[in-house]
Short mmCIF file of C-alpha atoms in Angstrom, two decimals:
data_model
loop_
_atom_site.label_atom_id
_atom_site.label_comp_id
_atom_site.label_asym_id
_atom_site.label_seq_id
_atom_site.Cartn_x
_atom_site.Cartn_y
_atom_site.Cartn_z
CA MET A 1 -19.65 6.04 4.44
CA VAL A 2 -16.51 4.03 5.05
CA LEU A 3 -14.37 4.14 1.90
CA VAL A 4 -11.18 2.15 1.39
CA VAL A 5 -8.76 3.18 -1.33
CA GLY A 6 -7.02 -0.12 -1.94
CA GLY A 7 -5.70 -2.77 -4.26
CA THR A 8 -2.64 -4.97 -4.27
CA LYS A 9 -0.27 -2.89 -6.39
CA GLY A 10 1.91 -0.16 -4.96
CA GLY A 11 2.37 3.08 -6.84
CA SER A 12 -1.12 3.21 -8.33
CA GLY A 13 -1.90 6.50 -6.58
CA LYS A 14 -4.02 5.31 -3.68
CA THR A 15 -2.74 7.86 -1.18
CA LEU A 16 -3.14 10.68 -3.64
CA LEU A 17 -6.78 9.79 -4.31
CA ALA A 18 -7.51 9.14 -0.62
CA THR A 19 -6.15 12.51 0.45
CA ASN A 20 -7.87 14.42 -2.35
CA LEU A 21 -11.22 12.82 -1.57
CA THR A 22 -10.69 13.50 2.15
CA VAL A 23 -10.02 17.20 1.62
CA LEU A 24 -12.87 17.62 -0.84
CA ARG A 25 -15.29 15.85 1.49
CA ALA A 26 -14.17 18.01 4.42
CA VAL A 27 -14.38 21.22 2.37
CA GLU A 28 -17.99 20.32 1.59
CA GLY A 29 -18.72 20.42 5.32
CA HIS A 30 -18.49 16.78 6.32
CA ASP A 31 -16.70 15.51 9.40
CA VAL A 32 -14.04 13.22 7.92
CA LEU A 33 -11.66 10.76 9.54
CA LEU A 34 -8.68 9.73 7.41
CA ILE A 35 -7.13 6.44 8.55
CA ASP A 36 -3.61 5.79 7.33
CA ALA A 37 -3.29 2.00 7.37
CA ASP A 38 -0.15 1.98 5.22
CA GLU A 39 3.08 1.63 7.15
CA GLN A 40 4.76 4.05 4.75
CA GLY A 41 2.62 6.67 6.46
CA SER A 42 2.38 8.99 3.44
CA ALA A 43 -1.18 10.06 4.25
CA MET A 44 -0.02 11.11 7.71
CA ASP A 45 2.96 12.94 6.18
CA PHE A 46 0.54 14.73 3.89
CA THR A 47 -1.61 15.66 6.89
CA ARG A 48 1.38 17.00 8.85
CA GLN A 49 2.46 19.04 5.85
CA ARG A 50 -1.07 20.34 5.54
CA GLN A 51 -1.23 21.24 9.22
CA GLN A 52 2.01 23.21 8.96
CA ARG A 53 0.68 25.09 5.96
CA ARG A 54 -2.63 25.87 7.65
CA ASP A 55 -1.56 26.83 11.18
CA GLY A 56 -2.24 23.39 12.59
CA GLU A 57 -5.67 22.88 11.06
CA ALA A 58 -5.97 20.17 8.43
CA ASN A 59 -9.81 20.44 8.47
CA TYR A 60 -10.16 16.70 9.01
CA THR A 61 -8.95 14.19 11.60
CA ALA A 62 -6.23 11.69 10.77
CA ILE A 63 -4.99 8.64 12.64
CA GLN A 64 -2.53 5.91 11.79
CA THR A 65 -3.13 2.31 12.71
CA ARG A 66 -2.65 -1.14 11.22
CA GLU A 67 -3.80 -4.73 10.98
CA ALA A 68 -6.83 -5.81 13.03
CA ASP A 69 -6.98 -2.48 14.83
CA VAL A 70 -8.09 -0.83 11.57
CA ALA A 71 -11.41 -2.66 11.88
CA VAL A 72 -11.65 -1.90 15.59
CA GLN A 73 -11.09 1.83 15.00
CA VAL A 74 -13.63 1.96 12.16
CA ARG A 75 -16.27 0.34 14.31
CA ARG A 76 -15.48 2.70 17.15
CA MET A 77 -15.30 5.87 15.05
CA ALA A 78 -18.09 5.28 12.55
CA PRO A 79 -20.81 6.69 14.83
CA LYS A 80 -18.72 9.85 15.40
CA TYR A 81 -17.71 10.62 11.82
CA GLY A 82 -19.94 11.00 8.82
CA ASP A 83 -17.17 9.74 6.59
CA ILE A 84 -14.14 7.56 7.07
CA ILE A 85 -11.55 7.19 4.32
CA ILE A 86 -8.89 4.50 4.70
CA ASP A 87 -5.62 4.51 2.78
CA VAL A 88 -4.03 1.07 2.73
CA GLY A 89 -0.64 0.01 1.42
CA GLY A 90 -0.13 -1.49 -2.01
CA ARG A 91 -0.04 -5.11 -0.91
CA ASP A 92 -2.39 -7.74 0.39
CA THR A 93 -1.94 -6.91 4.05
CA ALA A 94 -3.86 -7.72 7.21
CA SER A 95 -4.54 -3.97 7.44
CA GLN A 96 -6.28 -3.93 4.06
CA ARG A 97 -8.22 -7.08 4.89
CA ALA A 98 -9.38 -5.60 8.19
CA ALA A 99 -10.47 -2.43 6.39
CA LEU A 100 -12.41 -4.36 3.76
CA ALA A 101 -14.25 -6.31 6.43
CA VAL A 102 -15.88 -3.13 7.75
CA ALA A 103 -16.03 -0.81 4.71
CA ASP A 104 -18.98 0.23 2.57
CA ARG A 105 -16.96 0.87 -0.56
CA LEU A 106 -13.61 0.02 -2.07
CA LEU A 107 -12.01 2.22 -4.72
CA ILE A 108 -9.27 0.43 -6.67
CA PRO A 109 -7.02 2.63 -8.79
CA PHE A 110 -5.12 0.97 -11.63
CA SER A 111 -2.52 2.74 -13.70
CA PRO A 112 -2.87 1.87 -17.42
CA THR A 113 0.08 -0.51 -17.44
CA SER A 114 0.37 -4.27 -17.74
CA VAL A 115 2.09 -4.59 -14.39
CA ASP A 116 -0.87 -2.95 -12.65
CA LEU A 117 -3.46 -4.94 -14.58
CA TRP A 118 -1.74 -8.19 -13.73
CA THR A 119 -2.79 -7.62 -10.10
CA ALA A 120 -6.50 -7.60 -11.06
CA ASP A 121 -6.92 -11.31 -10.38
CA THR A 122 -5.34 -11.05 -6.94
CA VAL A 123 -7.73 -8.20 -6.12
CA VAL A 124 -10.64 -10.43 -7.17
CA VAL A 125 -9.46 -13.15 -4.78
CA LEU A 126 -9.11 -10.61 -1.99
CA LEU A 127 -12.59 -9.22 -2.70
CA LYS A 128 -14.18 -12.66 -2.67
CA GLU A 129 -12.65 -13.41 0.70
CA ALA A 130 -13.58 -10.02 2.13
CA ARG A 131 -17.18 -10.42 0.97
CA THR A 132 -17.60 -13.58 2.99
CA PHE A 133 -17.43 -11.26 6.01
CA ASN A 134 -18.80 -8.13 4.37
CA PRO A 135 -21.22 -9.18 1.61
CA HIS A 136 -22.36 -5.61 0.88
CA LEU A 137 -18.88 -4.29 0.09
CA HIS A 138 -19.22 -2.31 -3.15
CA ALA A 139 -16.08 -2.06 -5.27
CA SER A 140 -15.17 0.33 -8.08
CA ALA A 141 -12.14 0.29 -10.35
CA ILE A 142 -10.73 3.45 -11.90
CA ILE A 143 -7.83 4.29 -14.16
CA ASN A 144 -5.40 6.56 -12.37
CA LYS A 145 -2.27 8.13 -13.85
CA ALA A 146 -3.89 7.93 -17.27
CA PHE A 147 -1.69 8.75 -20.25
CA SER A 148 -2.45 11.84 -22.30
CA ARG A 149 -2.22 9.92 -25.58
CA GLY A 150 -2.06 6.41 -26.97
CA ALA A 151 -4.33 3.40 -26.74
CA ASP A 152 -3.23 2.26 -23.25
CA ASN A 153 -6.15 3.89 -21.41
CA ALA A 154 -8.77 2.32 -23.68
CA GLU A 155 -7.09 -1.09 -23.53
CA THR A 156 -6.92 -0.89 -19.73
CA ALA A 157 -10.59 0.15 -19.57
CA ALA A 158 -11.58 -2.83 -21.71
CA ILE A 159 -9.78 -5.23 -19.38
CA LEU A 160 -11.16 -3.63 -16.21
CA GLN A 161 -14.67 -4.05 -17.60
CA GLU A 162 -14.16 -7.80 -17.76
CA TYR A 163 -14.91 -8.07 -14.02
CA PRO A 164 -18.55 -6.97 -13.70
CA ASP A 165 -19.23 -9.54 -11.00
CA HIS A 166 -16.55 -8.05 -8.80
CA TRP A 167 -16.40 -4.31 -9.38
CA THR A 168 -17.96 -1.44 -11.27
CA TYR A 169 -15.65 0.22 -13.76
CA LEU A 170 -15.73 4.00 -13.40
CA ASP A 171 -15.70 5.59 -16.80
CA THR A 172 -13.77 8.63 -15.64
CA LEU A 173 -10.00 8.91 -15.84
CA ILE A 174 -7.58 10.56 -13.46
CA GLY A 175 -4.67 11.86 -15.50
CA ASN A 176 -0.99 11.57 -14.72
CA ARG A 177 -0.66 15.27 -13.95
CA LYS A 178 2.15 17.10 -12.24
CA ALA A 179 -0.34 19.22 -10.33
CA PHE A 180 -1.34 16.15 -8.27
CA SER A 181 2.15 15.40 -7.05
CA ASN A 182 3.05 19.05 -6.56
CA ALA A 183 -0.11 19.67 -4.56
CA PHE A 184 0.46 16.52 -2.48
CA GLY A 185 3.99 17.60 -1.58
CA GLY A 186 2.64 20.87 -0.25
CA GLY A 187 -0.12 19.24 1.80
CA GLN A 188 -2.81 20.39 -0.59
CA ALA A 189 -5.56 18.77 -2.58
CA VAL A 190 -5.32 19.52 -6.28
CA MET A 191 -8.23 21.99 -6.14
CA GLU A 192 -6.25 24.09 -3.62
CA TYR A 193 -3.07 24.18 -5.70
CA HIS A 194 -1.87 27.11 -7.79
CA PRO A 195 -1.47 27.44 -10.70
CA LYS A 196 -4.87 25.80 -11.10
CA ASP A 197 -5.00 22.67 -13.21
CA THR A 198 -8.63 22.71 -14.28
CA LYS A 199 -8.46 19.27 -15.90
CA ALA A 200 -7.10 17.70 -12.73
CA ILE A 201 -9.75 19.43 -10.63
CA ARG A 202 -12.50 18.31 -12.98
CA GLU A 203 -11.29 14.71 -12.82
CA VAL A 204 -11.18 14.59 -9.03
CA ARG A 205 -14.60 16.21 -8.76
CA ALA A 206 -16.05 13.64 -11.16
CA LEU A 207 -14.62 10.84 -9.01
CA TYR A 208 -15.94 12.52 -5.87
CA ARG A 209 -19.43 12.81 -7.32
CA TYR A 210 -19.39 9.19 -8.31
CA ILE A 211 -18.30 8.03 -4.87
CA TYR A 212 -20.59 10.22 -2.81
CA ASP A 213 -23.57 10.90 -5.06
CA THR A 214 -24.28 7.40 -6.30
CA LYS A 215 -25.77 4.76 -4.07
CA MET B 1 -5.91 -6.96 42.06
CA CYS B 2 -4.90 -4.26 39.59
CA MET B 3 -1.36 -4.76 38.28
CA ALA B 4 0.90 -1.75 37.78
CA VAL B 5 3.05 -3.59 35.26
CA THR B 6 1.47 -5.56 32.44
CA ARG B 7 2.71 -7.41 29.40
CA LYS B 8 2.59 -5.78 26.00
CA PRO B 9 -0.76 -6.70 24.38
CA LYS B 10 -0.56 -9.10 21.47
CA ASP B 11 -1.82 -8.01 18.06
CA GLU B 12 -4.74 -10.40 18.11
CA GLN B 13 -5.96 -8.80 21.33
CA ALA B 14 -6.79 -5.72 19.31
CA LEU B 15 -9.81 -7.61 18.08
CA GLN B 16 -12.66 -7.56 20.50
CA GLY B 17 -16.01 -9.17 21.02
CA ASP B 18 -17.41 -11.33 18.26
CA TRP B 19 -14.32 -11.12 16.02
CA GLN B 20 -11.92 -12.35 18.65
CA GLU B 21 -13.84 -15.60 18.82
CA ASP B 22 -14.05 -15.98 15.06
CA ALA B 23 -11.28 -18.28 13.81
CA ALA B 24 -12.38 -17.84 10.19
CA PHE B 25 -11.94 -14.09 10.46
CA GLN B 26 -8.51 -14.51 12.04
CA TYR B 27 -7.52 -16.84 9.21
CA TYR B 28 -8.77 -14.30 6.65
CA LEU B 29 -6.76 -11.51 8.29
CA ASN B 30 -3.60 -13.54 8.65
CA LYS B 31 -3.58 -14.41 4.96
CA GLY B 32 -2.67 -10.77 4.40
CA GLY B 33 0.99 -10.08 4.97
CA SER B 34 2.37 -7.74 7.53
CA ALA B 35 3.66 -4.63 5.79
CA ALA B 36 6.51 -4.43 8.28
CA LYS B 37 7.69 -7.92 7.39
CA GLY B 38 7.46 -7.18 3.70
CA GLN B 39 9.51 -4.05 4.01
CA GLN B 40 12.43 -5.61 5.88
CA GLU B 41 15.69 -4.51 4.35
CA ALA B 42 18.19 -7.01 2.99
CA PRO B 43 21.13 -7.60 5.34
CA LYS B 44 23.98 -5.21 4.70
CA ASP B 45 27.33 -6.43 3.37
CA VAL B 46 29.85 -7.35 6.06
CA ARG B 47 33.52 -6.39 5.88
CA PHE B 48 36.27 -8.17 7.78
CA THR B 49 40.00 -8.74 7.48
CA LEU B 50 41.04 -12.24 6.43
CA HIS B 51 44.36 -13.70 7.61
CA ILE B 52 45.45 -16.85 5.75
CA PRO B 53 48.78 -18.71 5.71
CA GLY B 54 51.10 -17.50 2.94
CA ALA B 55 51.42 -20.96 1.39
CA LEU B 56 47.66 -21.32 1.16
CA CYS B 57 47.42 -17.95 -0.50
CA GLN B 58 50.14 -18.94 -3.00
CA GLU B 59 48.23 -22.08 -3.88
CA LEU B 60 45.07 -20.03 -4.28
CA ASP B 61 46.87 -17.66 -6.63
CA HIS B 62 48.23 -20.54 -8.73
CA ILE B 63 44.73 -21.89 -9.18
CA ARG B 64 43.48 -18.44 -10.14
CA ASP B 65 46.32 -18.01 -12.62
CA ALA B 66 45.43 -21.29 -14.29
CA ARG B 67 41.96 -20.01 -15.17
CA PRO B 68 41.38 -18.86 -18.72
CA LEU B 69 39.65 -15.78 -17.33
CA LYS B 70 41.33 -14.36 -14.24
CA ILE B 71 39.29 -13.39 -11.22
CA SER B 72 40.31 -11.48 -8.12
CA ARG B 73 41.22 -13.16 -4.83
CA HIS B 74 38.11 -11.61 -3.37
CA GLN B 75 35.92 -13.14 -6.04
CA TRP B 76 37.63 -16.52 -5.68
CA VAL B 77 37.09 -16.57 -1.91
CA LEU B 78 33.44 -15.60 -2.39
CA GLU B 79 32.98 -18.51 -4.81
CA ALA B 80 34.62 -20.85 -2.29
CA ILE B 81 32.29 -19.65 0.49
CA LEU B 82 29.28 -20.14 -1.78
CA GLU B 83 30.33 -23.67 -2.72
CA LYS B 84 30.82 -24.61 0.93
CA ILE B 85 27.49 -23.14 1.99
CA GLN B 86 25.71 -25.11 -0.74
CA ARG B 87 27.56 -28.32 0.17
CA GLU B 88 26.37 -27.91 3.74
CA GLY B 89 22.75 -27.47 2.72
CA GLY B 90 22.44 -23.68 2.59
CA GLN B 91 20.99 -21.61 -0.21
CA GLY B 92 23.98 -19.38 -0.78
CA THR B 93 21.70 -16.56 -1.92
#
């Protein structure tokens, strides 16, 4: 499966989800290629950090490329890797468009804030255009960086469910937990991080099951 | 003949086969911005020493003194530059 973690808003946690899903998929025995199509290069930084921690072995392959070459690399690498996960930057870029033209699935994280939700319509436009070239692109929206209290998560969920023609809303939240950022900084997925944050692990596993166990 | 020195390939040459011929796909791609362009930094401030005739500076100071709220020479000169840029069709941003 070729999975893009995308959207048009920066800071929604795309790289964090992409790297966690990559590690979890690899740990489960799959041959995974992580493509960093964001010029910030945070997924590659994560991979380098991970390699240093693990004597050079990240347990997946990572490359960095951009714009049209993202699509070229996916086409070239898809027969060699069971899974490709693409992290794109938080803007409507040629790199994201190229990725969407060749992907099976798009995962769109939204933080439960107005400023994130206001990008929903621009994502819809992007999806419509991408589907003219890739009609089978399946999209899912998820709340990332969910708050631990308050009505914001529920209000965000209600708005994200207003787009059934464009994406499936995933009724599982990823919390705004320190364990995610601490693990990321050390080149680890949250399930590898100590002290264990069982809620964070449970959330990522639920997302993983949704992505890879549902057709 | 095989050339030892070649030009740097253009971005669009990264696309091969059917895509390279597809103008609609190129249009779709190009509607997305380049991250590099979007992340360009704003130009840094420039410092230089300004030499102006003493009489001109005196006149400048008199005008500043006549203001109800005083501003520095530096601020006054910046305002003057801005006004001139706008008069000559610039944005003065």
